[in-house]
mmCIF file of C-alpha atoms in Angstrom:
data_model
loop_
_atom_site.group_PDB
_atom_site.id
_atom_site.type_symbol
_atom_site.label_atom_id
_atom_site.label_comp_id
_atom_site.label_asym_id
_atom_site.label_seq_id
_atom_site.Cartn_x
_atom_site.Cartn_y
_atom_site.Cartn_z
ATOM 1 C CA MET A 1418 -0.401 0.269 -0.342
ATOM 2 C CA LYS A 1419 1.241 4.083 -0.905
ATOM 3 C CA LEU A 1420 2.093 5.510 2.346
ATOM 4 C CA ARG A 1421 2.160 9.675 2.103
ATOM 5 C CA ALA A 1422 2.857 11.180 5.502
ATOM 6 C CA ASP A 1423 2.920 14.466 6.270
ATOM 7 C CA VAL A 1424 4.038 14.682 9.870
ATOM 8 C CA ARG A 1425 4.728 17.407 12.315
ATOM 9 C CA VAL A 1426 5.188 17.033 16.004
ATOM 10 C CA GLY A 1427 6.905 18.888 18.795
ATOM 11 C CA ARG A 1428 9.923 17.763 21.118
ATOM 12 C CA GLY A 1429 10.442 20.181 23.305
ATOM 13 C CA ASP A 1430 11.947 24.104 21.616
ATOM 14 C CA ARG A 1431 11.686 22.493 18.200
ATOM 15 C CA THR A 1432 9.368 21.046 15.740
ATOM 16 C CA ILE A 1433 10.225 17.257 14.085
ATOM 17 C CA ALA A 1434 8.826 17.698 10.418
ATOM 18 C CA ALA A 1435 9.547 15.311 7.351
ATOM 19 C CA HIS A 1436 7.175 14.191 4.298
ATOM 20 C CA VAL A 1437 7.524 11.193 3.070
ATOM 21 C CA VAL A 1438 6.173 9.208 0.432
ATOM 22 C CA ALA A 1439 6.865 5.476 -0.198
ATOM 23 C CA ASP A 1440 5.337 3.218 -2.495
ATOM 24 C CA PRO A 1441 3.462 -0.079 -2.284
ATOM 25 C CA SER A 1442 6.387 -2.940 -1.870
ATOM 26 C CA ARG A 1443 8.986 -0.675 -1.620
ATOM 27 C CA ARG A 1444 11.906 0.105 1.015
ATOM 28 C CA VAL A 1445 12.491 4.399 2.165
ATOM 29 C CA VAL A 1446 15.391 4.841 4.098
ATOM 30 C CA ILE A 1447 15.094 7.702 6.394
ATOM 31 C CA VAL A 1448 18.673 8.219 6.906
ATOM 32 C CA GLY A 1449 20.950 11.268 9.800
ATOM 33 C CA PRO A 1450 22.774 11.894 12.467
ATOM 34 C CA ASN A 1451 21.717 11.224 15.776
ATOM 35 C CA GLY A 1452 18.885 13.243 16.931
ATOM 36 C CA ALA A 1453 17.839 14.424 13.779
ATOM 37 C CA GLY A 1454 14.269 13.530 14.436
ATOM 38 C CA LYS A 1455 14.422 10.075 12.371
ATOM 39 C CA SER A 1456 12.837 8.017 15.201
ATOM 40 C CA THR A 1457 10.431 10.841 16.496
ATOM 41 C CA VAL A 1458 8.995 10.187 12.709
ATOM 42 C CA LEU A 1459 9.007 6.284 12.896
ATOM 43 C CA ALA A 1460 6.483 6.575 16.711
ATOM 44 C CA ALA A 1461 4.612 8.999 14.692
ATOM 45 C CA LEU A 1462 4.059 6.505 11.819
ATOM 46 C CA ALA A 1463 3.381 3.641 13.759
ATOM 47 C CA GLY A 1464 0.729 5.650 16.371
ATOM 48 C CA THR A 1465 2.956 6.007 19.936
ATOM 49 C CA VAL A 1466 3.253 9.489 18.980
ATOM 50 C CA ARG A 1467 0.591 12.221 18.491
ATOM 51 C CA LEU A 1468 1.006 14.549 15.110
ATOM 52 C CA ASP A 1469 0.625 17.970 16.348
ATOM 53 C CA GLU A 1470 0.203 18.780 12.555
ATOM 54 C CA GLY A 1471 -0.156 16.371 9.731
ATOM 55 C CA ARG A 1472 -1.486 13.674 8.111
ATOM 56 C CA ILE A 1473 -1.214 9.896 7.347
ATOM 57 C CA GLU A 1474 -2.589 7.869 4.765
ATOM 58 C CA LEU A 1475 -1.490 4.262 4.311
ATOM 59 C CA GLY A 1476 -3.451 2.668 0.795
ATOM 60 C CA ASP A 1477 -7.452 4.065 1.394
ATOM 61 C CA ARG A 1478 -7.349 4.377 4.495
ATOM 62 C CA LEU A 1479 -6.315 7.285 6.856
ATOM 63 C CA LEU A 1480 -4.369 6.727 10.034
ATOM 64 C CA ALA A 1481 -4.105 10.234 11.013
ATOM 65 C CA ASP A 1482 -5.706 13.484 10.131
ATOM 66 C CA THR A 1483 -5.317 16.718 12.906
ATOM 67 C CA ASP A 1484 -7.483 18.474 10.863
ATOM 68 C CA THR A 1485 -10.690 15.635 11.506
ATOM 69 C CA ASP A 1486 -9.022 14.874 14.924
ATOM 70 C CA VAL A 1487 -8.340 11.231 13.587
ATOM 71 C CA HIS A 1488 -5.691 9.087 15.301
ATOM 72 C CA LEU A 1489 -5.657 5.682 15.112
ATOM 73 C CA GLY A 1490 -3.672 3.695 17.703
ATOM 74 C CA PRO A 1491 -0.980 1.303 16.459
ATOM 75 C CA HIS A 1492 -3.294 -1.867 17.006
ATOM 76 C CA GLU A 1493 -5.762 -0.513 14.527
ATOM 77 C CA ARG A 1494 -3.149 0.473 11.881
ATOM 78 C CA ASN A 1495 -1.727 -2.619 11.005
ATOM 79 C CA VAL A 1496 1.816 -2.170 11.157
ATOM 80 C CA GLY A 1497 4.503 -4.310 12.360
ATOM 81 C CA VAL A 1498 7.995 -2.344 14.211
ATOM 82 C CA VAL A 1499 11.290 -3.784 14.238
ATOM 83 C CA PHE A 1500 13.517 -2.127 17.061
ATOM 84 C CA GLN A 1501 17.291 -2.411 17.833
ATOM 85 C CA ASP A 1502 16.945 -5.279 20.345
ATOM 86 C CA GLY A 1503 14.636 -6.803 18.689
ATOM 87 C CA LEU A 1504 12.504 -6.708 22.014
ATOM 88 C CA LEU A 1505 11.738 -10.771 21.774
ATOM 89 C CA PHE A 1506 9.537 -12.221 25.158
ATOM 90 C CA PRO A 1507 12.189 -13.982 27.016
ATOM 91 C CA HIS A 1508 9.781 -16.420 28.435
ATOM 92 C CA MET A 1509 8.324 -17.939 25.241
ATOM 93 C CA THR A 1510 10.069 -19.788 22.797
ATOM 94 C CA VAL A 1511 11.040 -18.280 18.990
ATOM 95 C CA LEU A 1512 7.914 -20.382 17.897
ATOM 96 C CA ASP A 1513 5.643 -18.798 20.148
ATOM 97 C CA ASN A 1514 7.356 -15.350 19.689
ATOM 98 C CA VAL A 1515 6.924 -15.294 15.949
ATOM 99 C CA ALA A 1516 3.401 -16.705 16.164
ATOM 100 C CA PHE A 1517 2.478 -13.568 18.844
ATOM 101 C CA GLY A 1518 2.078 -11.724 15.599
ATOM 102 C CA PRO A 1519 -0.394 -13.178 13.824
ATOM 103 C CA ARG A 1520 -2.199 -13.741 17.048
ATOM 104 C CA SER A 1521 -2.007 -10.220 18.226
ATOM 105 C CA ARG A 1522 -3.881 -10.491 14.806
ATOM 106 C CA GLY A 1523 -7.192 -12.497 15.835
ATOM 107 C CA ALA A 1524 -5.196 -15.797 13.749
ATOM 108 C CA SER A 1525 -6.309 -18.580 15.071
ATOM 109 C CA ARG A 1526 -3.577 -21.007 17.445
ATOM 110 C CA ASP A 1527 -3.154 -23.164 14.359
ATOM 111 C CA ARG A 1528 -2.966 -20.735 11.838
ATOM 112 C CA ALA A 1529 -0.601 -18.400 13.864
ATOM 113 C CA GLY A 1530 1.602 -21.714 14.339
ATOM 114 C CA ARG A 1531 1.163 -22.332 10.650
ATOM 115 C CA ARG A 1532 2.452 -18.639 9.349
ATOM 116 C CA ALA A 1533 4.861 -19.066 12.183
ATOM 117 C CA ARG A 1534 6.371 -21.854 11.215
ATOM 118 C CA GLU A 1535 6.724 -20.604 7.176
ATOM 119 C CA GLU A 1536 8.427 -17.770 8.710
ATOM 120 C CA LEU A 1537 11.390 -19.514 10.820
ATOM 121 C CA GLU A 1538 11.598 -21.514 7.286
ATOM 122 C CA ARG A 1539 12.030 -18.449 4.951
ATOM 123 C CA PHE A 1540 14.792 -17.224 7.773
ATOM 124 C CA ASP A 1541 16.518 -20.258 8.586
ATOM 125 C CA LEU A 1542 15.728 -20.542 11.968
ATOM 126 C CA HIS A 1543 13.425 -23.892 11.563
ATOM 127 C CA SER A 1544 15.808 -25.357 14.016
ATOM 128 C CA LEU A 1545 15.620 -22.456 16.397
ATOM 129 C CA ALA A 1546 11.747 -23.368 17.102
ATOM 130 C CA GLU A 1547 11.951 -24.627 20.727
ATOM 131 C CA ALA A 1548 14.635 -22.230 21.475
ATOM 132 C CA ARG A 1549 14.512 -19.490 24.163
ATOM 133 C CA PRO A 1550 15.585 -16.236 23.430
ATOM 134 C CA ARG A 1551 19.018 -16.354 25.940
ATOM 135 C CA ALA A 1552 19.597 -18.407 23.651
ATOM 136 C CA LEU A 1553 20.192 -16.859 20.764
ATOM 137 C CA SER A 1554 23.089 -14.864 18.531
ATOM 138 C CA GLY A 1555 22.052 -11.149 18.302
ATOM 139 C CA GLY A 1556 21.975 -12.247 14.162
ATOM 140 C CA GLU A 1557 19.424 -14.783 15.443
ATOM 141 C CA ALA A 1558 17.163 -12.739 17.718
ATOM 142 C CA GLN A 1559 17.192 -9.500 14.897
ATOM 143 C CA ARG A 1560 15.585 -12.262 12.287
ATOM 144 C CA VAL A 1561 13.478 -13.707 15.120
ATOM 145 C CA ALA A 1562 11.517 -9.828 15.767
ATOM 146 C CA LEU A 1563 11.694 -9.937 12.084
ATOM 147 C CA ALA A 1564 10.069 -12.806 11.012
ATOM 148 C CA ARG A 1565 7.556 -11.914 13.894
ATOM 149 C CA ALA A 1566 6.785 -8.668 11.876
ATOM 150 C CA LEU A 1567 6.228 -10.148 8.937
ATOM 151 C CA ALA A 1568 3.942 -12.803 9.939
ATOM 152 C CA ALA A 1569 1.530 -10.529 11.094
ATOM 153 C CA GLY A 1570 1.054 -9.707 7.468
ATOM 154 C CA PRO A 1571 1.152 -6.087 8.163
ATOM 155 C CA ASP A 1572 0.708 -2.996 5.013
ATOM 156 C CA LEU A 1573 3.304 -0.825 6.459
ATOM 157 C CA LEU A 1574 7.099 -1.948 8.275
ATOM 158 C CA LEU A 1575 9.268 -0.237 10.033
ATOM 159 C CA LEU A 1576 12.793 -0.867 11.232
ATOM 160 C CA ASP A 1577 14.298 1.510 13.911
ATOM 161 C CA GLU A 1578 18.077 1.287 13.731
ATOM 162 C CA PRO A 1579 17.496 -3.010 13.471
ATOM 163 C CA PHE A 1580 20.944 -3.784 12.684
ATOM 164 C CA GLY A 1581 23.066 -1.018 15.256
ATOM 165 C CA ALA A 1582 22.940 -3.923 17.952
ATOM 166 C CA LEU A 1583 24.426 -6.388 15.900
ATOM 167 C CA ASP A 1584 28.436 -7.224 15.136
ATOM 168 C CA VAL A 1585 29.896 -6.612 11.455
ATOM 169 C CA THR A 1586 29.341 -9.921 10.433
ATOM 170 C CA SER A 1587 26.028 -10.335 11.728
ATOM 171 C CA ARG A 1588 25.036 -7.280 9.894
ATOM 172 C CA VAL A 1589 26.091 -7.742 6.907
ATOM 173 C CA GLU A 1590 23.763 -11.559 7.308
ATOM 174 C CA VAL A 1591 21.071 -10.000 9.006
ATOM 175 C CA ARG A 1592 21.170 -6.709 6.201
ATOM 176 C CA ARG A 1593 21.004 -9.577 3.837
ATOM 177 C CA ALA A 1594 17.741 -11.497 4.883
ATOM 178 C CA VAL A 1595 16.012 -8.239 5.387
ATOM 179 C CA ARG A 1596 16.755 -7.254 1.993
ATOM 180 C CA LEU A 1597 15.379 -11.440 0.388
ATOM 181 C CA ALA A 1598 12.508 -10.549 2.584
ATOM 182 C CA LEU A 1599 11.105 -7.655 2.381
ATOM 183 C CA ASP A 1600 11.618 -8.655 -1.800
ATOM 184 C CA GLU A 1601 8.989 -11.104 -1.609
ATOM 185 C CA SER A 1602 6.496 -9.185 1.425
ATOM 186 C CA SER A 1603 4.020 -7.273 -0.073
ATOM 187 C CA ALA A 1604 4.761 -4.955 2.730
ATOM 188 C CA THR A 1605 5.828 -1.051 1.962
ATOM 189 C CA ALA A 1606 9.333 -0.349 4.488
ATOM 190 C CA ILE A 1607 10.314 2.286 6.309
ATOM 191 C CA LEU A 1608 13.855 1.958 7.888
ATOM 192 C CA VAL A 1609 15.557 4.590 10.001
ATOM 193 C CA THR A 1610 18.987 4.489 10.037
ATOM 194 C CA HIS A 1611 22.454 6.624 11.016
ATOM 195 C CA ASP A 1612 24.918 4.370 8.800
ATOM 196 C CA PRO A 1613 24.980 5.484 5.274
ATOM 197 C CA VAL A 1614 26.083 2.333 4.278
ATOM 198 C CA GLU A 1615 23.026 1.065 5.407
ATOM 199 C CA ALA A 1616 21.170 3.631 3.673
ATOM 200 C CA LEU A 1617 22.395 3.709 0.148
ATOM 201 C CA ALA A 1618 22.623 -0.673 0.522
ATOM 202 C CA MET A 1619 18.588 -1.030 1.612
ATOM 203 C CA GLY A 1620 17.003 1.869 0.306
ATOM 204 C CA ASP A 1621 14.705 2.199 -2.825
ATOM 205 C CA ARG A 1622 14.373 5.747 -1.836
ATOM 206 C CA ILE A 1623 16.048 7.463 0.386
ATOM 207 C CA VAL A 1624 14.858 10.749 2.783
ATOM 208 C CA VAL A 1625 18.255 12.586 4.399
ATOM 209 C CA MET A 1626 16.807 14.426 7.993
ATOM 210 C CA GLU A 1627 19.090 16.616 9.789
ATOM 211 C CA LYS A 1628 18.140 19.375 12.440
ATOM 212 C CA GLY A 1629 14.921 18.112 12.668
ATOM 213 C CA ARG A 1630 13.845 18.712 8.950
ATOM 214 C CA VAL A 1631 14.396 16.567 5.751
ATOM 215 C CA SER A 1632 16.807 18.222 3.454
ATOM 216 C CA GLN A 1633 17.003 15.974 0.778
ATOM 217 C CA SER A 1634 15.089 13.023 -0.828
ATOM 218 C CA GLY A 1635 15.409 10.798 -4.249
ATOM 219 C CA SER A 1636 16.791 7.652 -5.689
ATOM 220 C CA PRO A 1637 20.359 6.406 -3.798
ATOM 221 C CA ASP A 1638 22.199 7.901 -8.123
ATOM 222 C CA GLU A 1639 20.308 10.620 -7.656
ATOM 223 C CA ILE A 1640 21.534 11.730 -3.891
ATOM 224 C CA ARG A 1641 24.609 10.366 -5.036
ATOM 225 C CA ALA A 1642 24.652 12.920 -8.150
ATOM 226 C CA ARG A 1643 23.645 15.748 -6.292
ATOM 227 C CA PRO A 1644 24.008 16.242 -2.661
ATOM 228 C CA ARG A 1645 22.158 19.285 -1.218
ATOM 229 C CA SER A 1646 24.340 19.380 2.476
ATOM 230 C CA ALA A 1647 27.274 18.659 3.502
ATOM 231 C CA TYR A 1648 25.919 15.584 5.352
ATOM 232 C CA VAL A 1649 24.769 14.278 2.420
ATOM 233 C CA GLY A 1650 28.242 14.792 0.888
ATOM 234 C CA ASP A 1651 30.081 12.779 3.917
ATOM 235 C CA LEU A 1652 27.399 10.301 3.596
ATOM 236 C CA VAL A 1653 27.533 9.692 -0.228
ATOM 237 C CA GLY A 1654 31.600 9.648 0.375
ATOM 238 C CA LEU A 1655 32.104 12.928 -1.907
ATOM 239 C CA ASN A 1656 34.478 15.697 -1.092
ATOM 240 C CA VAL A 1657 32.741 18.879 0.207
ATOM 241 C CA ILE A 1658 34.339 22.286 1.118
ATOM 242 C CA HIS A 1659 32.582 24.922 1.804
ATOM 243 C CA GLY A 1660 33.119 28.806 0.116
ATOM 244 C CA ARG A 1661 32.262 31.378 -1.520
ATOM 245 C CA GLY A 1662 31.110 31.994 -5.594
ATOM 246 C CA GLN A 1663 31.884 35.025 -7.518
ATOM 247 C CA GLY A 1664 30.792 34.082 -10.769
ATOM 248 C CA ASP A 1665 32.848 30.886 -12.270
ATOM 249 C CA SER A 1666 34.977 31.406 -9.610
ATOM 250 C CA VAL A 1667 34.938 29.799 -5.398
ATOM 251 C CA GLU A 1668 36.828 30.711 -2.722
ATOM 252 C CA ILE A 1669 37.440 28.179 -0.793
ATOM 253 C CA PRO A 1670 39.425 27.937 2.183
ATOM 254 C CA GLY A 1671 43.588 28.446 2.148
ATOM 255 C CA ASP A 1672 43.572 31.610 0.541
ATOM 256 C CA THR A 1673 42.636 29.492 -3.080
ATOM 257 C CA ALA A 1674 40.473 29.532 -5.459
ATOM 258 C CA LEU A 1675 38.311 26.476 -7.669
ATOM 259 C CA THR A 1676 36.987 27.147 -11.132
ATOM 260 C CA LEU A 1677 33.481 26.029 -12.085
ATOM 261 C CA ALA A 1678 31.620 25.242 -15.076
ATOM 262 C CA GLU A 1679 28.598 27.642 -14.197
ATOM 263 C CA PRO A 1680 28.651 30.589 -12.249
ATOM 264 C CA MET A 1681 27.457 30.969 -8.684
ATOM 265 C CA ASP A 1682 27.644 33.592 -6.594
ATOM 266 C CA GLY A 1683 27.597 33.857 -2.164
ATOM 267 C CA PRO A 1684 27.935 31.060 0.027
ATOM 268 C CA VAL A 1685 28.183 27.620 -1.760
ATOM 269 C CA ILE A 1686 29.068 23.817 -0.888
ATOM 270 C CA VAL A 1687 30.918 22.313 -3.275
ATOM 271 C CA THR A 1688 31.569 18.429 -4.391
ATOM 272 C CA PHE A 1689 33.433 16.525 -6.387
ATOM 273 C CA HIS A 1690 34.303 12.371 -6.198
ATOM 274 C CA PRO A 1691 37.761 11.642 -4.945
ATOM 275 C CA HIS A 1692 38.030 9.886 -8.582
ATOM 276 C CA ALA A 1693 37.663 12.506 -10.202
ATOM 277 C CA VAL A 1694 41.042 13.652 -9.210
ATOM 278 C CA SER A 1695 43.984 13.622 -11.542
ATOM 279 C CA LEU A 1696 47.732 13.024 -9.477
ATOM 280 C CA HIS A 1697 50.248 14.363 -11.347
ATOM 281 C CA ALA A 1698 54.125 13.941 -10.233
ATOM 282 C CA THR A 1699 54.991 17.180 -12.057
ATOM 283 C CA ARG A 1700 52.979 20.533 -12.943
ATOM 284 C CA PRO A 1701 50.144 19.089 -15.747
ATOM 285 C CA GLU A 1702 50.251 20.782 -19.372
ATOM 286 C CA GLY A 1703 47.074 22.181 -21.115
ATOM 287 C CA SER A 1704 44.812 24.738 -20.091
ATOM 288 C CA MET A 1705 42.862 23.038 -17.021
ATOM 289 C CA ARG A 1706 42.417 25.669 -14.464
ATOM 290 C CA ASN A 1707 41.889 23.390 -11.180
ATOM 291 C CA VAL A 1708 45.543 22.275 -11.107
ATOM 292 C CA TRP A 1709 47.411 22.684 -7.440
ATOM 293 C CA GLU A 1710 50.240 21.286 -6.212
ATOM 294 C CA THR A 1711 49.857 19.861 -2.310
ATOM 295 C CA SER A 1712 50.989 17.243 -0.007
ATOM 296 C CA VAL A 1713 50.241 13.437 0.517
ATOM 297 C CA ARG A 1714 48.696 13.288 3.951
ATOM 298 C CA HIS A 1715 47.778 9.547 4.135
ATOM 299 C CA VAL A 1716 47.675 6.420 1.661
ATOM 300 C CA GLU A 1717 45.230 3.987 2.112
ATOM 301 C CA HIS A 1718 44.981 0.236 -0.142
ATOM 302 C CA PHE A 1719 41.134 -1.332 -0.649
ATOM 303 C CA GLY A 1720 40.641 -4.316 -3.146
ATOM 304 C CA GLY A 1721 42.769 -2.708 -6.451
ATOM 305 C CA ARG A 1722 42.224 1.113 -5.559
ATOM 306 C CA VAL A 1723 43.904 3.354 -3.232
ATOM 307 C CA ARG A 1724 42.359 6.297 -1.566
ATOM 308 C CA VAL A 1725 44.731 9.012 -0.848
ATOM 309 C CA GLU A 1726 44.106 12.030 1.397
ATOM 310 C CA LEU A 1727 45.765 15.222 0.425
ATOM 311 C CA ASP A 1728 46.675 18.268 2.763
ATOM 312 C CA SER A 1729 45.087 21.167 2.397
ATOM 313 C CA PRO A 1730 44.715 23.682 -0.058
ATOM 314 C CA PRO A 1731 42.281 22.234 -0.697
ATOM 315 C CA GLY A 1732 42.117 19.393 1.567
ATOM 316 C CA ALA A 1733 40.680 16.400 -0.622
ATOM 317 C CA ALA A 1734 40.259 12.460 -1.298
ATOM 318 C CA VAL A 1735 41.345 10.876 -3.883
ATOM 319 C CA GLU A 1736 40.702 7.531 -5.946
ATOM 320 C CA VAL A 1737 43.447 6.265 -8.386
ATOM 321 C CA THR A 1738 44.782 2.434 -9.612
ATOM 322 C CA GLY A 1739 47.032 0.441 -7.692
ATOM 323 C CA ALA A 1740 49.729 1.278 -10.323
ATOM 324 C CA ALA A 1741 48.711 4.831 -10.520
ATOM 325 C CA ALA A 1742 49.981 4.605 -6.935
ATOM 326 C CA SER A 1743 52.758 2.535 -7.716
ATOM 327 C CA GLU A 1744 53.998 4.643 -10.207
ATOM 328 C CA LEU A 1745 54.006 8.358 -8.418
ATOM 329 C CA GLY A 1746 55.454 6.969 -5.402
ATOM 330 C CA LEU A 1747 52.774 7.632 -3.434
ATOM 331 C CA ALA A 1748 52.998 7.985 0.211
ATOM 332 C CA GLY A 1749 52.562 10.367 2.873
ATOM 333 C CA GLY A 1750 54.512 13.397 2.446
ATOM 334 C CA ARG A 1751 55.265 12.964 -0.943
ATOM 335 C CA ARG A 1752 54.437 16.381 -3.023
ATOM 336 C CA VAL A 1753 52.612 15.868 -6.306
ATOM 337 C CA TRP A 1754 50.263 17.654 -8.544
ATOM 338 C CA ALA A 1755 46.668 17.544 -8.565
ATOM 339 C CA SER A 1756 44.176 18.309 -11.243
ATOM 340 C CA LEU A 1757 40.553 18.279 -11.365
ATOM 341 C CA LYS A 1758 37.917 19.287 -14.771
ATOM 342 C CA ALA A 1759 35.650 22.272 -13.988
ATOM 343 C CA THR A 1760 33.323 19.916 -15.078
ATOM 344 C CA GLU A 1761 33.395 17.416 -12.685
ATOM 345 C CA ILE A 1762 32.511 19.988 -9.555
ATOM 346 C CA GLY A 1763 28.917 20.434 -8.149
ATOM 347 C CA CYS A 1764 28.065 23.168 -6.922
ATOM 348 C CA PHE A 1765 25.364 24.083 -4.275
ATOM 349 C CA PRO A 1766 23.903 27.079 -2.093
ATOM 350 C CA ALA A 1767 24.801 26.424 1.001
#
């Protein structure tokens, strides 16, 4: 079912505001730093927090509307929720935990048991059906929590930092299990995280929240291509530099400037991909205007690529091939020349 939500919720001296649209059977990830308001939006969608202003629709059902004083409680929304710690019932077996989902929706004991076994099979948990939560690993417990939520047949599934308490290995395994389960489910899913890797790996659409507001939304490719804030630039791994535009030039820290392909005036944010910067042993020939001499601060190898951190001005992360790094003799303190095409630079009002 399609979700349309305009959320405004007061929190102390500020208001959390977000517009969230999710198409049927799609995954929307709300990402942002701690304190951005992500979990408040999720709580409003779940019905545990009332809107101060706004409206929430799920399919043809109105879940909340401040104009008409509509507010359906959590038990009336057919919404499943998975939290960071899973919140399994410690006195129940794994099978009974999962069966609780459909039982809470009115299913008979037999039907709930069948649904629970189906979900345990899907998550490869059937061998743990009679185990208690205390016997489970973190990854197993989180898969049980997700199985319980999906067994109830929710129209909307909300996941609040579902991988946050897991170790690296478990996080990868559970993330893969979640993706596969959601691909097979008809539920629309909203996932909240502060981890950019999770956001880009899990989301069909990404909603970025900063300081209680949505700063940008779009597909992962749209977010990568045109980051609208320093946080979003950091999120997708771009170089992000604040400066002041004057025509086709941007003054940046370090008493230097970059040339743009299109003019921009006033405070701006400049972005460029690490692979857009070329490194040279000597000053490159030609008419390229963004050329500067700098020093290598740090070199890190990953796979067949090498990430090079350059000193200011301007400080930047650069990606080159292993062969290029070897040919240039890249190491900490090495002097190099860097070049950057104006057409590779993104520039947006700050």
